[in-house]
Coordinates of C-alpha atoms (C1' of nucleotides) in Angstrom, one line a residue:
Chain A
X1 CA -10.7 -49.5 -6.9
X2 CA -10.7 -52.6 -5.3
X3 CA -13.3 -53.0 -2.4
X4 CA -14.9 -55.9 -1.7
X5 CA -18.1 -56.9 -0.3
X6 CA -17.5 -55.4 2.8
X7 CA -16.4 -52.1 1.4
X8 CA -12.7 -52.3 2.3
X9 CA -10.1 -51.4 -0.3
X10 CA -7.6 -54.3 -0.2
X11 CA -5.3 -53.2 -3.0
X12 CA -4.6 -49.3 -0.7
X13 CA -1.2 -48.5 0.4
X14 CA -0.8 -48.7 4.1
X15 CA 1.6 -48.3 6.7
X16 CA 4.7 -50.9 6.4
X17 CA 2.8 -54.1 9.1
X18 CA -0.6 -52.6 8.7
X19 CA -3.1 -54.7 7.6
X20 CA -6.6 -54.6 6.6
X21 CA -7.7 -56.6 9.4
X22 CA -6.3 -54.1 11.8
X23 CA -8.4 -51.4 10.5
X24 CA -11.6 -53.4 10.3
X25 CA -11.0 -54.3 13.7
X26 CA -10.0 -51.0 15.3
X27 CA -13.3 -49.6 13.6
X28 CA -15.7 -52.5 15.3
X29 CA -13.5 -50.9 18.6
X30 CA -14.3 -47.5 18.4
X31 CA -18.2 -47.9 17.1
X32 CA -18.5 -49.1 20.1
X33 CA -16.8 -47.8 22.6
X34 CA -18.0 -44.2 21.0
X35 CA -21.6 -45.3 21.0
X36 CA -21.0 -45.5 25.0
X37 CA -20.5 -41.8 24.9
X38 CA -22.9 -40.1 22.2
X39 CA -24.2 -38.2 24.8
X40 CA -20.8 -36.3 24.4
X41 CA -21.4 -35.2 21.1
X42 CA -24.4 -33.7 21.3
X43 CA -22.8 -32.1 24.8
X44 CA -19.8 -30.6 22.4
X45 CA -19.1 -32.3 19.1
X46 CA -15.4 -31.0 18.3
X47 CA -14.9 -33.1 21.6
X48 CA -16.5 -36.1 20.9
X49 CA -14.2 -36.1 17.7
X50 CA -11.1 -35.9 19.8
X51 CA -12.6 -39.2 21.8
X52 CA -12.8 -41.0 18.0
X53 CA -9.0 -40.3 17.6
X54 CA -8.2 -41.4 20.8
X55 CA -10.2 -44.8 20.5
X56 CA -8.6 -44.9 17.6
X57 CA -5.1 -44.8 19.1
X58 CA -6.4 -47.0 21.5
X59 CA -7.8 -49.9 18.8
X60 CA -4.5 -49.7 16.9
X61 CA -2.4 -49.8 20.0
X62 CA -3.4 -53.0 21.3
X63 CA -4.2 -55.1 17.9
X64 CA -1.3 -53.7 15.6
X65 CA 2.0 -52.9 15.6
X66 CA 1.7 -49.4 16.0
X67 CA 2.3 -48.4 19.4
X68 CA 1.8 -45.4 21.7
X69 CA 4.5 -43.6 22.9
X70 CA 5.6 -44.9 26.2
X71 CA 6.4 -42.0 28.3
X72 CA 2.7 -40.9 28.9
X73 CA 2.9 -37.4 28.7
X74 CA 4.5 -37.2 25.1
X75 CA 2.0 -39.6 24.0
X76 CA -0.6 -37.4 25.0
X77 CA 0.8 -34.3 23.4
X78 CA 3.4 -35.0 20.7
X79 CA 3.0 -35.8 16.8
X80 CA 2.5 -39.0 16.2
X81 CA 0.4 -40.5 17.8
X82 CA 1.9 -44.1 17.1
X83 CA 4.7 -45.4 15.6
X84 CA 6.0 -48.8 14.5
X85 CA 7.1 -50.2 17.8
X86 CA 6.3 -47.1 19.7
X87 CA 9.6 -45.9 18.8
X88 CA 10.6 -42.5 20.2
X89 CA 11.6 -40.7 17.2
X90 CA 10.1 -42.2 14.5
X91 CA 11.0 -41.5 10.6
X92 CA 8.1 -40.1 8.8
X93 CA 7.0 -43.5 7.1
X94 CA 7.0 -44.9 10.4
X95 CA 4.7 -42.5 12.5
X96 CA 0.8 -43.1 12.6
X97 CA -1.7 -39.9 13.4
X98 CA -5.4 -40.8 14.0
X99 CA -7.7 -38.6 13.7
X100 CA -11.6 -38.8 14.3
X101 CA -13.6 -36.5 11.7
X102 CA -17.8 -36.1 10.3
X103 CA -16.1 -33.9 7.6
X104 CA -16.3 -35.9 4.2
X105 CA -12.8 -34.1 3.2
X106 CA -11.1 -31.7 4.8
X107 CA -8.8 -32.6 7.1
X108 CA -7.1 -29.8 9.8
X109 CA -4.5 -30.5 12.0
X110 CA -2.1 -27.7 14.1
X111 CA 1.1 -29.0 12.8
X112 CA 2.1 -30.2 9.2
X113 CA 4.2 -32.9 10.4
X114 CA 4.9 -35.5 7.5
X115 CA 3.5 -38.7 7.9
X116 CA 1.0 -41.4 7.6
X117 CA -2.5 -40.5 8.5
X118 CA -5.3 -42.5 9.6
X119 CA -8.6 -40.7 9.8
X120 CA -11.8 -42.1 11.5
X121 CA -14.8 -40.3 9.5
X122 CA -18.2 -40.8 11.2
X123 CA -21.6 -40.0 11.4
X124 CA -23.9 -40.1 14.5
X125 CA -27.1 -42.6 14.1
X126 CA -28.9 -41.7 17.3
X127 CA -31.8 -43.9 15.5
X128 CA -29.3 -46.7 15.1
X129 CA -31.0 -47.2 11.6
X130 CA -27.5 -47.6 9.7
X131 CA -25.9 -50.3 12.4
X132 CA -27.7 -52.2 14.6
X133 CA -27.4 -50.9 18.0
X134 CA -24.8 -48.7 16.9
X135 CA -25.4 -44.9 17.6
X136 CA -22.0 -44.0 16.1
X137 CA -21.3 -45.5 12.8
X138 CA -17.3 -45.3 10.4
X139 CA -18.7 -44.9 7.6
X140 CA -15.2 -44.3 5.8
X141 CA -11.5 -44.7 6.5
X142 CA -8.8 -43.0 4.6
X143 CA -4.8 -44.0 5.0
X144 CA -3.0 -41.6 3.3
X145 CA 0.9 -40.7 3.2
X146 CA 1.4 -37.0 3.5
X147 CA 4.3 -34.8 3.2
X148 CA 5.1 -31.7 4.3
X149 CA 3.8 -30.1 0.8
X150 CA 0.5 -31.6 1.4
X151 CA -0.3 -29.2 3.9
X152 CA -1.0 -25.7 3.7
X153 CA -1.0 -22.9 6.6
X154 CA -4.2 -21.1 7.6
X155 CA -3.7 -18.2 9.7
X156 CA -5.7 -17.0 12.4
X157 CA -7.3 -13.7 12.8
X158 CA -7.8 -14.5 16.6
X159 CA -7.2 -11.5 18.7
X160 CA -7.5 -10.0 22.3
X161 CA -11.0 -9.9 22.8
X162 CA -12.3 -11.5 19.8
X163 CA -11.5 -14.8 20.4
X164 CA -10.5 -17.6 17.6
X165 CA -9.0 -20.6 17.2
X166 CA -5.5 -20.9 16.5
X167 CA -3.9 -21.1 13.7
X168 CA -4.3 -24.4 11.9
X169 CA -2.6 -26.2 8.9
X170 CA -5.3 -27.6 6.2
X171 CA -4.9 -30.7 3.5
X172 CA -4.6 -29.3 -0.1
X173 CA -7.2 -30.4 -2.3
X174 CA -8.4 -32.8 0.3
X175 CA -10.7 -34.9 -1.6
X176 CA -8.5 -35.0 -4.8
X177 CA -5.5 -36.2 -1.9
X178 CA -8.0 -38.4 0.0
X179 CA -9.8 -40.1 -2.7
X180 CA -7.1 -42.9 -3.5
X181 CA -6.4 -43.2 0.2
X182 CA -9.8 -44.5 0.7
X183 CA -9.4 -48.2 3.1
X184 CA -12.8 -48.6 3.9
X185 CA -16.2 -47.6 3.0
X186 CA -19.3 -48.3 4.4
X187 CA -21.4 -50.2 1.3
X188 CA -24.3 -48.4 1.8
X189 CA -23.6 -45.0 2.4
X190 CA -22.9 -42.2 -0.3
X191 CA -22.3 -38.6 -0.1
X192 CA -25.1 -36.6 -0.3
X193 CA -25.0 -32.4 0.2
X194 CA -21.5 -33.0 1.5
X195 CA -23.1 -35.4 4.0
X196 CA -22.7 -39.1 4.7
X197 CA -26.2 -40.6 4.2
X198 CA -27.6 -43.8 3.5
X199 CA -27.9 -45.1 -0.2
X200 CA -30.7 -46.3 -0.5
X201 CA -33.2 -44.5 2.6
X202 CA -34.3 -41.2 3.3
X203 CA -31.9 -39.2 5.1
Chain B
dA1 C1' 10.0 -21.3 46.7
dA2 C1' 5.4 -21.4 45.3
dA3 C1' 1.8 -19.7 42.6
dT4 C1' 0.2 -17.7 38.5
dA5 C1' 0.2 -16.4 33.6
dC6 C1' 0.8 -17.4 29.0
dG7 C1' 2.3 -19.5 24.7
dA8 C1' 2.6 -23.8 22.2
dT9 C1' 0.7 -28.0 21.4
dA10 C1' -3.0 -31.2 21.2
dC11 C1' -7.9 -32.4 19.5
dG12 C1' -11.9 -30.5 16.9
dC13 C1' -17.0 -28.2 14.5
dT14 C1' -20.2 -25.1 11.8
dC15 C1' -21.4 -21.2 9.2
dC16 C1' -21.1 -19.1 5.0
dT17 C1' -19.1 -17.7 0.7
dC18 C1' -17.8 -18.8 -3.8
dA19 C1' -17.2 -21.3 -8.0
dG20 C1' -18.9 -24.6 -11.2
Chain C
dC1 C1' -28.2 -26.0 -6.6
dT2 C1' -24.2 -28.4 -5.0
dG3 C1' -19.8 -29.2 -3.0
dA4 C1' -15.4 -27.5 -1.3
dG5 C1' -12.8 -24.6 1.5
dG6 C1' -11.9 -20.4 4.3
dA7 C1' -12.8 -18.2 8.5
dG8 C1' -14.8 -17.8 13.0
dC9 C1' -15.5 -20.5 17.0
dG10 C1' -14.6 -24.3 21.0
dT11 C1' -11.7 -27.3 24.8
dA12 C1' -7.5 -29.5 27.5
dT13 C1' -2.6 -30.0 29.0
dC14 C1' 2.1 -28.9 29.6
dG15 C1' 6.5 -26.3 29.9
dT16 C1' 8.5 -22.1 30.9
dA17 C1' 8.5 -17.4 32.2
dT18 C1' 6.9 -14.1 35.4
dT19 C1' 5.2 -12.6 39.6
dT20 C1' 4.3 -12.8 44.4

DNA sequence: AAATACGATACGCTCCTCAG
DNA sequence: CTGAGGAGCGTATCGTATTT
């Protein structure tokens, strides 16, 4: 594939007007605006990943095309997230889902609505070795196109008095799916144990 | 009519097993 | 030993049904 020096992949399919630059833009937004609030993650991590999506909503909104919805409440709630023009009921090809992640692969979401997919996956630096004076780092990007198919259902065993999370739908085969979808990819940082870490350092 | 309860939707992480 | 995925676990908000 085709990534140059930077480590973006200029050749990936993306979402009709989205460009590269929009991308390398939104993820200079949410680095920082997420290393403002590390002290989240290590307060309650699945939260602080929400807070990625959302800055990632927020990045996209203002510098690309792809717009919140415009009645608040639905934009908070309701699949997608954007869509071309903020349009209320966009086609598939049309609707944008960001979603913040430290999972190399695996990708879960509660609905398997068909759609693009933009998904923010990051590490925490509290050293701020990676980035300068960044304690939240992208260290990858994928874009990916998926269908209904794409998705499987996981059940839930959650019960009265047990507890659980609720059912969830899963990515099949997320890193076969996910490894041509990669936009960007941070030059110096490889997977290592399942776990983003830099080349060429000790981890 | 107002307050409360509950299900559906939204967003996730980590442990541990299992296969290669 | 390693990586991938299943299963157990977490939170917030909203709309509607139920109760007071």
């Amino acid at each position: 594939m085709a990534f140059d020096s930077e480590g973006f992949n200029r050749q990936i399919a993306l979402p009709p007007e989205l460009k590269v630059s929009h991308i390398r833009k939104a993820v200079e937004y949410i680095e920082r605006e997420a290393t403002d609030l590390v002290e989240v993650y290590f307060e309650q991590a699945n939260v602080f990943s929400g807070l990625v999506g959302i800055f990632g909503v927020r990045a996209l909104h203002s510098l690309s095309p792809y717009k919140k919805h415009k009645h608040p409440d639905v934009a908070q709630q309701r699949f997608p997230d954007l869509s071309l023009g903020g349009k209320l009921n966009p086609p598939p090809k049309q609707a944008l889902e960001s979603k913040g992640t430290t999972r190399p692969w695996a990708l879960q979401s509660h609905y398997n609505h068909p759609g693009w997919y933009i998904v923010w996956r990051y590490l925490v630096d509290p050293a701020k070795i990676i980035k300068a004076g960044k304690s939240v780092v992208i260290w990858r990007v994928d874009v990916a196109f998926l269908r209904q198919e794409d998705w499987k259902y996981e059940g839930s065993k959650a019960a009265e008095g047990r507890g659980g999370r609720t059912h969830t739908f899963g990515v099949k085969q997320p890193a076969d799916r996910f490894s041509s979808a990669i936009a960007y990819c941070h030059p110096k940082i490889v997977l290592r144990q399942s776990r983003p870490t830099l080349a060429n350092g000790v981890a």
